[in-house]
XYZ file of C-alpha atoms in Angstrom:
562
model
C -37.560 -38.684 115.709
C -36.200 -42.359 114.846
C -32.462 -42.385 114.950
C -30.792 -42.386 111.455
C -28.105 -44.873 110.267
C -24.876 -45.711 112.349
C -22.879 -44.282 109.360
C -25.162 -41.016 109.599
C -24.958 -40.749 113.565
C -20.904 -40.791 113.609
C -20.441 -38.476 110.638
C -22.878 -36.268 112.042
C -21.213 -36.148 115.135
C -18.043 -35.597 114.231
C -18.786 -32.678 111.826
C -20.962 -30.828 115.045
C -17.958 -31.938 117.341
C -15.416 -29.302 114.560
C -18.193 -27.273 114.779
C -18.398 -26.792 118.400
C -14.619 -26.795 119.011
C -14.050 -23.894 116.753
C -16.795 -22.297 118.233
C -15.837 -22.325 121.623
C -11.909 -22.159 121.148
C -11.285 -20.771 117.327
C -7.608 -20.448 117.836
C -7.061 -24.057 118.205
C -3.517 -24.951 117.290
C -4.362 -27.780 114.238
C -6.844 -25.173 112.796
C -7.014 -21.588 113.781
C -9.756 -20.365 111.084
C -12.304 -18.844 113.578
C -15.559 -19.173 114.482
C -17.169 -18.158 111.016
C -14.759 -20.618 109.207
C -15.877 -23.346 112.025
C -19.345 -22.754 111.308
C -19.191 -22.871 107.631
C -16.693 -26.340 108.050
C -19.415 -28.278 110.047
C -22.458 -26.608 107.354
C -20.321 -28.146 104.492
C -19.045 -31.157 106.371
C -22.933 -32.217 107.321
C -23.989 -31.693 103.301
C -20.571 -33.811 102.279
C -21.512 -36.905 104.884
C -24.938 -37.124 103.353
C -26.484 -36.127 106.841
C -28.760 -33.648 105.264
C -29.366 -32.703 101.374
C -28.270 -29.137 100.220
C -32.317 -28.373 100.162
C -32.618 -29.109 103.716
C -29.570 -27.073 104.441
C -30.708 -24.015 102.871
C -34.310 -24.481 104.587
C -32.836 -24.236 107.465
C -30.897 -21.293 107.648
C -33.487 -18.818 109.472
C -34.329 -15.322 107.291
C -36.235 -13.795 109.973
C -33.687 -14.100 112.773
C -31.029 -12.675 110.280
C -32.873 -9.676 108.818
C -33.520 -9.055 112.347
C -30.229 -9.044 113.416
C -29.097 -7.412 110.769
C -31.747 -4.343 111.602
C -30.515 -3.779 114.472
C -26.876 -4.104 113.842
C -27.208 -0.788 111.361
C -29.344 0.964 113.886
C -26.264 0.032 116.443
C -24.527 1.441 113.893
C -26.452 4.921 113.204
C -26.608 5.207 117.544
C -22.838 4.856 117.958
C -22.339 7.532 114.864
C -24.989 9.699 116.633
C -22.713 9.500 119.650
C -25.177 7.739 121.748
C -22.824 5.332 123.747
C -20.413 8.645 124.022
C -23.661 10.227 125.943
C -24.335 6.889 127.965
C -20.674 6.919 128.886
C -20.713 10.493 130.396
C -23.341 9.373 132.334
C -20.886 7.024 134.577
C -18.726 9.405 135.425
C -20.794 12.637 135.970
C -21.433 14.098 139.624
C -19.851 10.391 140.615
C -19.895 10.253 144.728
C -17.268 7.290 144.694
C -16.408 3.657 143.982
C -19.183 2.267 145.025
C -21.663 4.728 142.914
C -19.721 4.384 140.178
C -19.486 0.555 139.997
C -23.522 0.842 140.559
C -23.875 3.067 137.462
C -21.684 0.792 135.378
C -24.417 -2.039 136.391
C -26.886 -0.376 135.583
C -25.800 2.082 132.496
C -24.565 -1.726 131.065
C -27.996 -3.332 131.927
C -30.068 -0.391 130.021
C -27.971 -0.461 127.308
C -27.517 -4.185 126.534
C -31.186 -4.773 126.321
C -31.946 -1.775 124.238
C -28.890 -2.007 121.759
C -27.071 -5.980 122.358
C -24.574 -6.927 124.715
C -22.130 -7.381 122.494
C -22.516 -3.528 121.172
C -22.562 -2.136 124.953
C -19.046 -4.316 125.363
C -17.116 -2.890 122.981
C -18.001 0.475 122.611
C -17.756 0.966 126.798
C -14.999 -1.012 127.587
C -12.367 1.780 127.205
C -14.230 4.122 128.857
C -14.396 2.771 132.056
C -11.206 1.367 132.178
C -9.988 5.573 131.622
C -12.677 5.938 134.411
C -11.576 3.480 136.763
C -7.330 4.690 136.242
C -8.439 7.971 136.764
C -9.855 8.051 140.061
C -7.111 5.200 140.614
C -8.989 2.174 141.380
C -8.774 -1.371 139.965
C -10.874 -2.471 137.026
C -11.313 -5.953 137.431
C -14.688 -4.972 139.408
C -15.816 -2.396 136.884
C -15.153 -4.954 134.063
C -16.780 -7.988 135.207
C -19.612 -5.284 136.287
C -19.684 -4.803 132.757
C -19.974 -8.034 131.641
C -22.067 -9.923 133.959
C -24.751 -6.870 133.963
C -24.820 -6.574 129.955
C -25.316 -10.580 129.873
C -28.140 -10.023 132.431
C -29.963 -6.553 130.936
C -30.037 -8.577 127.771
C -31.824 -10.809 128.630
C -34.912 -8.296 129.002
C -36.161 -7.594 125.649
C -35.713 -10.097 122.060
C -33.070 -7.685 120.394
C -30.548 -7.770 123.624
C -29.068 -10.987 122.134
C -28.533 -13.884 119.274
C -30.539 -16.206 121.760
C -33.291 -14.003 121.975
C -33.538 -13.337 118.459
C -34.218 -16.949 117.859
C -36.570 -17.654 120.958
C -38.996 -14.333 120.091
C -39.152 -15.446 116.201
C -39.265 -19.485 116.945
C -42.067 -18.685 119.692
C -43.951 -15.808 118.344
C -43.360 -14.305 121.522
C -44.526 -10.565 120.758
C -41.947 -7.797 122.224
C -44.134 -6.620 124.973
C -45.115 -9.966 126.224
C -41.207 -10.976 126.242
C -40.420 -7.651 127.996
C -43.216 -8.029 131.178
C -42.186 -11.774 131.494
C -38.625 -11.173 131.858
C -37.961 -7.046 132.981
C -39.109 -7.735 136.448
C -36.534 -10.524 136.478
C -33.806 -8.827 134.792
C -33.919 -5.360 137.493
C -33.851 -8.227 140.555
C -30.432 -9.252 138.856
C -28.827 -6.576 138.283
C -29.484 -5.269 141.950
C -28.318 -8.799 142.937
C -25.264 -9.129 141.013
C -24.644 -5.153 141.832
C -24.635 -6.196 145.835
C -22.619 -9.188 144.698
C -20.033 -7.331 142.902
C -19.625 -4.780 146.172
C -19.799 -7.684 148.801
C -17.087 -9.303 146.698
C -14.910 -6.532 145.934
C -15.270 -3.852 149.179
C -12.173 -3.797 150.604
C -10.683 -2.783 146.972
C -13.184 -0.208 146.416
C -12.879 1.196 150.089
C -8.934 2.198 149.737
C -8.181 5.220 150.583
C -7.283 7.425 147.394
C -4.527 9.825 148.625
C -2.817 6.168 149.572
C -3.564 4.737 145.506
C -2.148 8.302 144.413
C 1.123 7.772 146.069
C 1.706 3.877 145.697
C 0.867 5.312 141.698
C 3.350 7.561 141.919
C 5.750 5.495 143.280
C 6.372 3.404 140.243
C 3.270 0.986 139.461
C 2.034 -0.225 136.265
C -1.314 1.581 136.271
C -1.089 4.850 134.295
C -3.881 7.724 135.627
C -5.524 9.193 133.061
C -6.532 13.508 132.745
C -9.625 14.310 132.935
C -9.626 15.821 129.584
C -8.851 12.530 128.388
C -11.485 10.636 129.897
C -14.365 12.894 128.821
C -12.805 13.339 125.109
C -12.654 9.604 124.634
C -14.296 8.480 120.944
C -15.904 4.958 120.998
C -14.942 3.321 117.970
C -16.374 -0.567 118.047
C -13.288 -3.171 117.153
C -15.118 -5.018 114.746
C -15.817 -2.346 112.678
C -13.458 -1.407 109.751
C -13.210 2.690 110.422
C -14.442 5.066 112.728
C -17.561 6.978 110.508
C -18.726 9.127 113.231
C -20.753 12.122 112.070
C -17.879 13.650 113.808
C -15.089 12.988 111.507
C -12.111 11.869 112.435
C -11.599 13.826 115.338
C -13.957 15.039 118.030
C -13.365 18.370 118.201
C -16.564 19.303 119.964
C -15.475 17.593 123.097
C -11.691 17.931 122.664
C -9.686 21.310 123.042
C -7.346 21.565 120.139
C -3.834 21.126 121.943
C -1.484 23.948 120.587
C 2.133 24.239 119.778
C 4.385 26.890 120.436
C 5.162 26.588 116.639
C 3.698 24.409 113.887
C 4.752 24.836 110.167
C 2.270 23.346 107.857
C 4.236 24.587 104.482
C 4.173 28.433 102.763
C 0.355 28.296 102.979
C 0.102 27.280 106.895
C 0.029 30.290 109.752
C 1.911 29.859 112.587
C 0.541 30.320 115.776
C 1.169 30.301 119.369
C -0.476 30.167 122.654
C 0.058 31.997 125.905
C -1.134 31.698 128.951
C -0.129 35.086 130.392
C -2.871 37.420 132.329
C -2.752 40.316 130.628
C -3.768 38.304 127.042
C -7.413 38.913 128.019
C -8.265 41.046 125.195
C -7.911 39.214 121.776
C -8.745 40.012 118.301
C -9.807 37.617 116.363
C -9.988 37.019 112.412
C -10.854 33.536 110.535
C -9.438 33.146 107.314
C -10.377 29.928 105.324
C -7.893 27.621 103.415
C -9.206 25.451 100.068
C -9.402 21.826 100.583
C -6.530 19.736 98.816
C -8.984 17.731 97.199
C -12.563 16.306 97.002
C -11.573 13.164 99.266
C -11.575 12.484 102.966
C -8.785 15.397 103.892
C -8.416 17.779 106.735
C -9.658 21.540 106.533
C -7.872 23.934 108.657
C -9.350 27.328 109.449
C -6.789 29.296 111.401
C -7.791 31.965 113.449
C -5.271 34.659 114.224
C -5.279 36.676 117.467
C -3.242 39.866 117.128
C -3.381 42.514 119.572
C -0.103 44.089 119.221
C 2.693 42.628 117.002
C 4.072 39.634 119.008
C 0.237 39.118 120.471
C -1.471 35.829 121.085
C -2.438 33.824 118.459
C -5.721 30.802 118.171
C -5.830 28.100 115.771
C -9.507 26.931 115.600
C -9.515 23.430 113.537
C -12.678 22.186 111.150
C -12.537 18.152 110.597
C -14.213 17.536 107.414
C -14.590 14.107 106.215
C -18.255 13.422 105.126
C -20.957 15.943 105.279
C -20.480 18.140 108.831
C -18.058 20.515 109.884
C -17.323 20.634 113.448
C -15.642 24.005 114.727
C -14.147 25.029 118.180
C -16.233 28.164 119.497
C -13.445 30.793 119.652
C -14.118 34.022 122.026
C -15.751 37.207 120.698
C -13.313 39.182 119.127
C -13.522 43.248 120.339
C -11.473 44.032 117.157
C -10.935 42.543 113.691
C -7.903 42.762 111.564
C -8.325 44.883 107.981
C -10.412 43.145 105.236
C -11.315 40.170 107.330
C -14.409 41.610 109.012
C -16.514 40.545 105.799
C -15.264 36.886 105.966
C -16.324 36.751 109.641
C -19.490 36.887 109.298
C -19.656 34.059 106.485
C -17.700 31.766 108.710
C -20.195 31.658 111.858
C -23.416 30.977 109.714
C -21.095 28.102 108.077
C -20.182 26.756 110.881
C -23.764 27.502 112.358
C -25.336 25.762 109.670
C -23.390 22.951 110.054
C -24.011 22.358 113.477
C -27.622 23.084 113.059
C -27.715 19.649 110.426
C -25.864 17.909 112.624
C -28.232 18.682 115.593
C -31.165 17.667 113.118
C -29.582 14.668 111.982
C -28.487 12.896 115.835
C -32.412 13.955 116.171
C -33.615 11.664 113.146
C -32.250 8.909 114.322
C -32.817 8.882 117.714
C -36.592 9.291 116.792
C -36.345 6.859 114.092
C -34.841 3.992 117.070
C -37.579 5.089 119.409
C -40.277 4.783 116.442
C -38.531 0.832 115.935
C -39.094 0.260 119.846
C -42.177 1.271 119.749
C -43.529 -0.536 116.753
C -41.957 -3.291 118.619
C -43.897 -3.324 121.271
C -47.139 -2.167 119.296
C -46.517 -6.535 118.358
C -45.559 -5.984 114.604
C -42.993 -8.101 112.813
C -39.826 -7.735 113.996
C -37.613 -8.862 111.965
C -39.077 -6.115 108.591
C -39.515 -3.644 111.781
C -36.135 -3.900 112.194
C -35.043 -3.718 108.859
C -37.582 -0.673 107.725
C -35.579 1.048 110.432
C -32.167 0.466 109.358
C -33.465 1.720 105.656
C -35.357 4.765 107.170
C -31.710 5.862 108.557
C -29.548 4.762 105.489
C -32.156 7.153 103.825
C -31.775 9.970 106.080
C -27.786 10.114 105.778
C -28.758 11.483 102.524
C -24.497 9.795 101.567
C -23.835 6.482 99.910
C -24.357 3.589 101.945
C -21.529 1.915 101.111
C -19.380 3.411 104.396
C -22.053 2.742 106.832
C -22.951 -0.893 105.712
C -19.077 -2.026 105.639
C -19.649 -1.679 109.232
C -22.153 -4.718 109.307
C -20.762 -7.547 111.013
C -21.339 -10.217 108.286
C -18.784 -12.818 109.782
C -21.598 -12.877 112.214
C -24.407 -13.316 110.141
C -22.171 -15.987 108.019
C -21.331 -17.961 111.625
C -25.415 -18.078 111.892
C -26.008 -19.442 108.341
C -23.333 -22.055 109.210
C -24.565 -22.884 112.826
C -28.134 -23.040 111.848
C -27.146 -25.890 109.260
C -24.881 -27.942 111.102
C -27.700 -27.517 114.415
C -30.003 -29.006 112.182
C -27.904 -31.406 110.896
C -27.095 -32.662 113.953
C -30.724 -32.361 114.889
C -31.703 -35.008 112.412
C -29.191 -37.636 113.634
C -31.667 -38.407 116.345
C -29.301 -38.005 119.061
C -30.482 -34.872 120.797
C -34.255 -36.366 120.651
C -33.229 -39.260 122.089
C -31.386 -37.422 125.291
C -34.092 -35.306 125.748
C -36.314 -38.370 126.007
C -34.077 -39.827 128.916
C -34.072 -35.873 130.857
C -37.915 -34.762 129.948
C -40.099 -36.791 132.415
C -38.101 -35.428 134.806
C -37.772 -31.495 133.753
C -41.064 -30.890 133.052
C -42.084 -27.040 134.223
C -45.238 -28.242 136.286
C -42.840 -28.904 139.428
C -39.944 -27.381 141.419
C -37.912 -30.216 140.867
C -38.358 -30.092 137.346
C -38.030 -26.354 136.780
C -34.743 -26.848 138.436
C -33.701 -29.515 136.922
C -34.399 -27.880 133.202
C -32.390 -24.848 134.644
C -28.841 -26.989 135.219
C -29.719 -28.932 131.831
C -30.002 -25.129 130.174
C -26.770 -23.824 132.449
C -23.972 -26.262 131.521
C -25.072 -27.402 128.140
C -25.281 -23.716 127.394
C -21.467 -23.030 128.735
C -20.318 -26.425 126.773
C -22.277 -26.038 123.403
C -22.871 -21.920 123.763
C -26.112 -20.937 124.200
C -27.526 -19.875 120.955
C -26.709 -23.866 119.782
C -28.639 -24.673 123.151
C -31.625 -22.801 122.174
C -31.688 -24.108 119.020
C -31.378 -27.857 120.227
C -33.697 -27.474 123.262
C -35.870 -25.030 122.502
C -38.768 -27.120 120.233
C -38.318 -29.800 122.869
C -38.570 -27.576 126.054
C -41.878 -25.870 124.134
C -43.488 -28.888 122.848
C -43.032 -31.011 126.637
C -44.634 -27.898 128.230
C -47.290 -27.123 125.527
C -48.601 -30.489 126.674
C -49.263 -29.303 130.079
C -51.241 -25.882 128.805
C -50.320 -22.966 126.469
C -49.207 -20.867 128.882
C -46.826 -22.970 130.359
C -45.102 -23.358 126.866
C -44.443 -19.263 126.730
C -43.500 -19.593 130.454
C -40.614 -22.167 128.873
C -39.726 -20.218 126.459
C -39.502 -17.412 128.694
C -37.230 -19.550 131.315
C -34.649 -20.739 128.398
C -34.273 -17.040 127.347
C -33.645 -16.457 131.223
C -31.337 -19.443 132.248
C -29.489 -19.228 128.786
C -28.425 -15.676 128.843
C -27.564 -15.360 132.442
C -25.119 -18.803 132.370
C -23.033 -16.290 129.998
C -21.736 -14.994 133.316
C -20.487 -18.908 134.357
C -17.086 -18.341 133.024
C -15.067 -16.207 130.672
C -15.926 -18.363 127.721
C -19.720 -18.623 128.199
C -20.668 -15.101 126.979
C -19.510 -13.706 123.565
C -19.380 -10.261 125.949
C -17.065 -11.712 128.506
C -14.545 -12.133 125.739
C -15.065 -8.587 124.251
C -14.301 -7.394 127.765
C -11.558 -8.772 128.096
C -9.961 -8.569 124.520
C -10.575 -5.001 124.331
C -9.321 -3.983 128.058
C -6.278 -6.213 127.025
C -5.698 -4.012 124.097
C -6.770 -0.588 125.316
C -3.643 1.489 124.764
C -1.578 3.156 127.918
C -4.115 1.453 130.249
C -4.315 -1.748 129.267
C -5.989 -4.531 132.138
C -5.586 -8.726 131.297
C -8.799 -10.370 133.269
C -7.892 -13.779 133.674
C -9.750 -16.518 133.713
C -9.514 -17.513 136.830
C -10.499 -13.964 138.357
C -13.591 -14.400 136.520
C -14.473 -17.451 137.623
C -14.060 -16.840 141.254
C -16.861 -14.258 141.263
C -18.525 -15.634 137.927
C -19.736 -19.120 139.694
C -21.466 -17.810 142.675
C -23.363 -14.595 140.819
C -24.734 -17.053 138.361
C -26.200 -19.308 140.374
C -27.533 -17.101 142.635
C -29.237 -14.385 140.298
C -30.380 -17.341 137.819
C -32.203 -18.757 140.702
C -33.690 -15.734 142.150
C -34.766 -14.786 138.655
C -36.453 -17.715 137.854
C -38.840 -17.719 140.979
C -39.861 -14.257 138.970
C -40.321 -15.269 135.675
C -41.895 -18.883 136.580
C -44.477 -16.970 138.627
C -45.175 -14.905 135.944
């Protein structure tokens, strides 16, 4: 491509040079508008200089790699409702034999994850989790977080749905989903191992502390607060970016939290009071569930008290249903011996509710888990995967059998307006000649038949994709990288493909800024309530420099001899 105008080149530039700086820093002080706003700015901006026409901008924005994203953002969705991350998260702390285990399950519960559901997704919805983890058993969460971050950038990078970058490769290559999953997994399990030993090289001494020491410097005053255990395992993940928790829960999870009693709670003329006692000789209770009306046909709370009376100052149980869109969720209460007069006929009625209820909600967390796994495997089975994505998300917006409306206002659409934008202004810039003509100057000397080369392509992919971010890199390399390799033989044009997906996705882990995932780490442990952590910059970068270098070069020897 022949360089355009002088007038062209410098207009160009300066509307990808907004583009980038909002992108990579979107609070800037002379215009904080965000990354979506950025994007949009240098779309418009390269239509306004004349750069490209407004039919070339809309040919370039990229259907496939947005219905595809867009797929799996509902299924994301569906999974988090279906309490999926909530079942990946007990995984990290059950039968846990210490630090060190845990910090290994946290690589590798992050890893899985990432690459079956994004990076991003993993982030947010496990963030809080571990950090309740990590107070609890009282040790610091700067290694569990960067574990988190650095081993969702790397599991990623295993399949084409684990991230933006990958999205684009698969669909600009053709790469089918079980070729892109051999030529990478292998590479991807040798990371996380890597940056696992990494992680515990770097941070042993911390995780080797004695407890009953951490328990009594705790108690003597410090900042970090220890969470119950109660706590930990009743924590609901609720992503950020989302505008309200829609769990098929409700509002509260009942089924993992104990409802926490008063010794007296008025609720108006129509609320019971109750109490709770802890005393031995309350063994025996009688129990009777009487049912109150719902205020009205909205989103409001449905109390069914249960009253214990064995004598007349006996123990009394309030058993709580949440009901906010179609399932009831009800706190098993003991087998009563006894029932009080005229409520032995409501009994009954209440159970097969409540059985019911829980029976649909069993049968719907079963739909869509089989409905994902269908998606993965029509994935791999090679067919499109941008409609197989899609088909899914309408296969589970069908099976909610409720308006859609609720679970599609959960859609990240900033995102998929920041893609329209970047696509635009990429391709704008791409038609200034600019990046052609410094790829001409780096290709006879990065070209995949050599070590030197490979190498060489790897640093060029590494820092350009921690200044421009690396779903701009993939878009401005990735034609060049496949075309200078396709002229060697076809196979070495997947096998570049294969090493941009690689080299881009792992250089996330560079510094705090280079992975979308880093900075949901951090923002959300910032802003985690009671046990909040700040991970610097700085602390990143101490251990993010030598794990990237060393697990992008280890994993390339795998994926170039693949």
């Amino acid at each position: 491509m022949v360089m355009e105008s002088t007038a062209k080149v410098v207009l160009g530039c300066v509307a990808f040079t907004i583009f980038w700086v909002l992108a990579v820093f979107p609070s800037v002080p002379f215009m904080p508008v965000g990354r979506t706003a950025g994007s949009l700015l240098g779309a418009m901006l390269m239509v306004l200089f004349r750069v490209m026409t407004p039919e070339q901008a809309y040919a370039a924005i990229d259907l496939p790699i947005l219905g595809l994203l867009f797929g799996t953002m509902v299924v994301s969705i569906f999974l988090e409702r279906a309490d999926m991350f909530q079942y990946l998260g007990s995984m990290l702390s059950w039968k846990s034999r210490g630090s060190k285990d845990l910090l290994f399950r946290v690589c590798l519960v992050s890893a899985v994850a990432s690459a079956l559901f994004t990076n991003d997704t993993t982030c947010v919805v496990l963030t809080e989790f571990i950090l309740k983890v990590a107070r609890q058993n009282n040790l610091p969460p700067q290694p569990f977080l960067l574990a988190l971050a650095s081993s969702s950038n790397i599991g990623s990078s295993a399949t084409p749905i684990g991230n933006p970058q990958n999205l684009v490769i698969a669909v600009t290559s053709g790469i089918s989903f079980g070729s892109f999953l051999l030529g990478i997994f292998p590479a991807m399990i040798v990371g996380v191992i890597t940056n696992t030993c990494i992680l515990l090289c770097y941070f042993w001494k911390h995780l080797s502390v004695d407890k009953e020491r951490d328990q009594e410097s705790a108690g003597g005053g410090g900042q970090d607060v220890v969470v119950a255990d109660e706590e930990v395992t009743s924590h609901r993940f609720t992503p950020a970016r989302m505008s309200r928790a829609n769990s098929v829960n409700g509002d509260a999870d009942y089924m993992n939290e104990p409802i926490r009693r008063s010794d007296s709670m008025s609720r108006g003329a129509d609320t019971l009071r109750s109490k709770s006692y802890n005393s031995e000789g309350d063994r025996d209770i009688q129990v009777a569930i009487r049912s109150l009306r719902a205020s009205s046909l909205s989103q409001e709370m449905v109390e069914v008290s249960t009253v214990c009376d064995r004598r007349d100052e006996g123990p009394r149980k309030v058993t709580r249903t949440t009901s906010r869109q179609r399932s009831v969720i009800i706190e098993d209460a003991p087998e009563p011996e006894q029932t009080l007069d005229g409520d032995d006929k409501e009994k009954p009625d209440q159970e097969e509710v409540v059985k019911h209820k829980k029976w649909k909600v069993l049968v719907w967390k079963t739909a869509v888990y089989l409905t994902t796994l269908g998606m993965l495997v029509s994935l791999l089975m090679g067919l499109n995967m941008s409609w197989t994505a899609i088909t899914a998300a309408l296969v589970l917006l069908a099976l909610d059998f409720t308006d859609a409306q609720a679970c599609l206002e959960k859609v990240s659409y900033s995102l998929l307006i920041f893609f329209c934008g970047m696509f635009i202004t990429v391709d704008g810039f791409n038609r200034t000649g600019i990046p052609n003509a410094l790829w001409e100057l780096v290709e006879p000397h990065a070209r995949i038949d050599s070590a030197k080369g490979i190498a060489l392509l790897a640093v060029v992919i590494l820092l350009l994709s921690n200044v421009a971010s690396n779903v701009p890199t993939v878009l401005l390399l990735g034609t060049r990288v496949a075309a200078s390799a396709g002229a060697i033989s076809p196979a070495s044009e997947k096998k570049a493909w294969l090493i941009l997906a690689w080299v881009s996705t792992v250089a996330g882990n560079l510094t705090l800024l280079g992975s979308a995932a880093n900075l949901i780490v951090c923002e959300q442990a910032r802003r985690a309530q009671f046990h909040g952590y700040n991970l610097t910059f700085w602390s990143h970068l101490r251990f993010g420099v030598p794990s990237t270098i060393i697990v992008t070069a280890i994993g390339l020897i795998i994926v170039v001899s693949y």
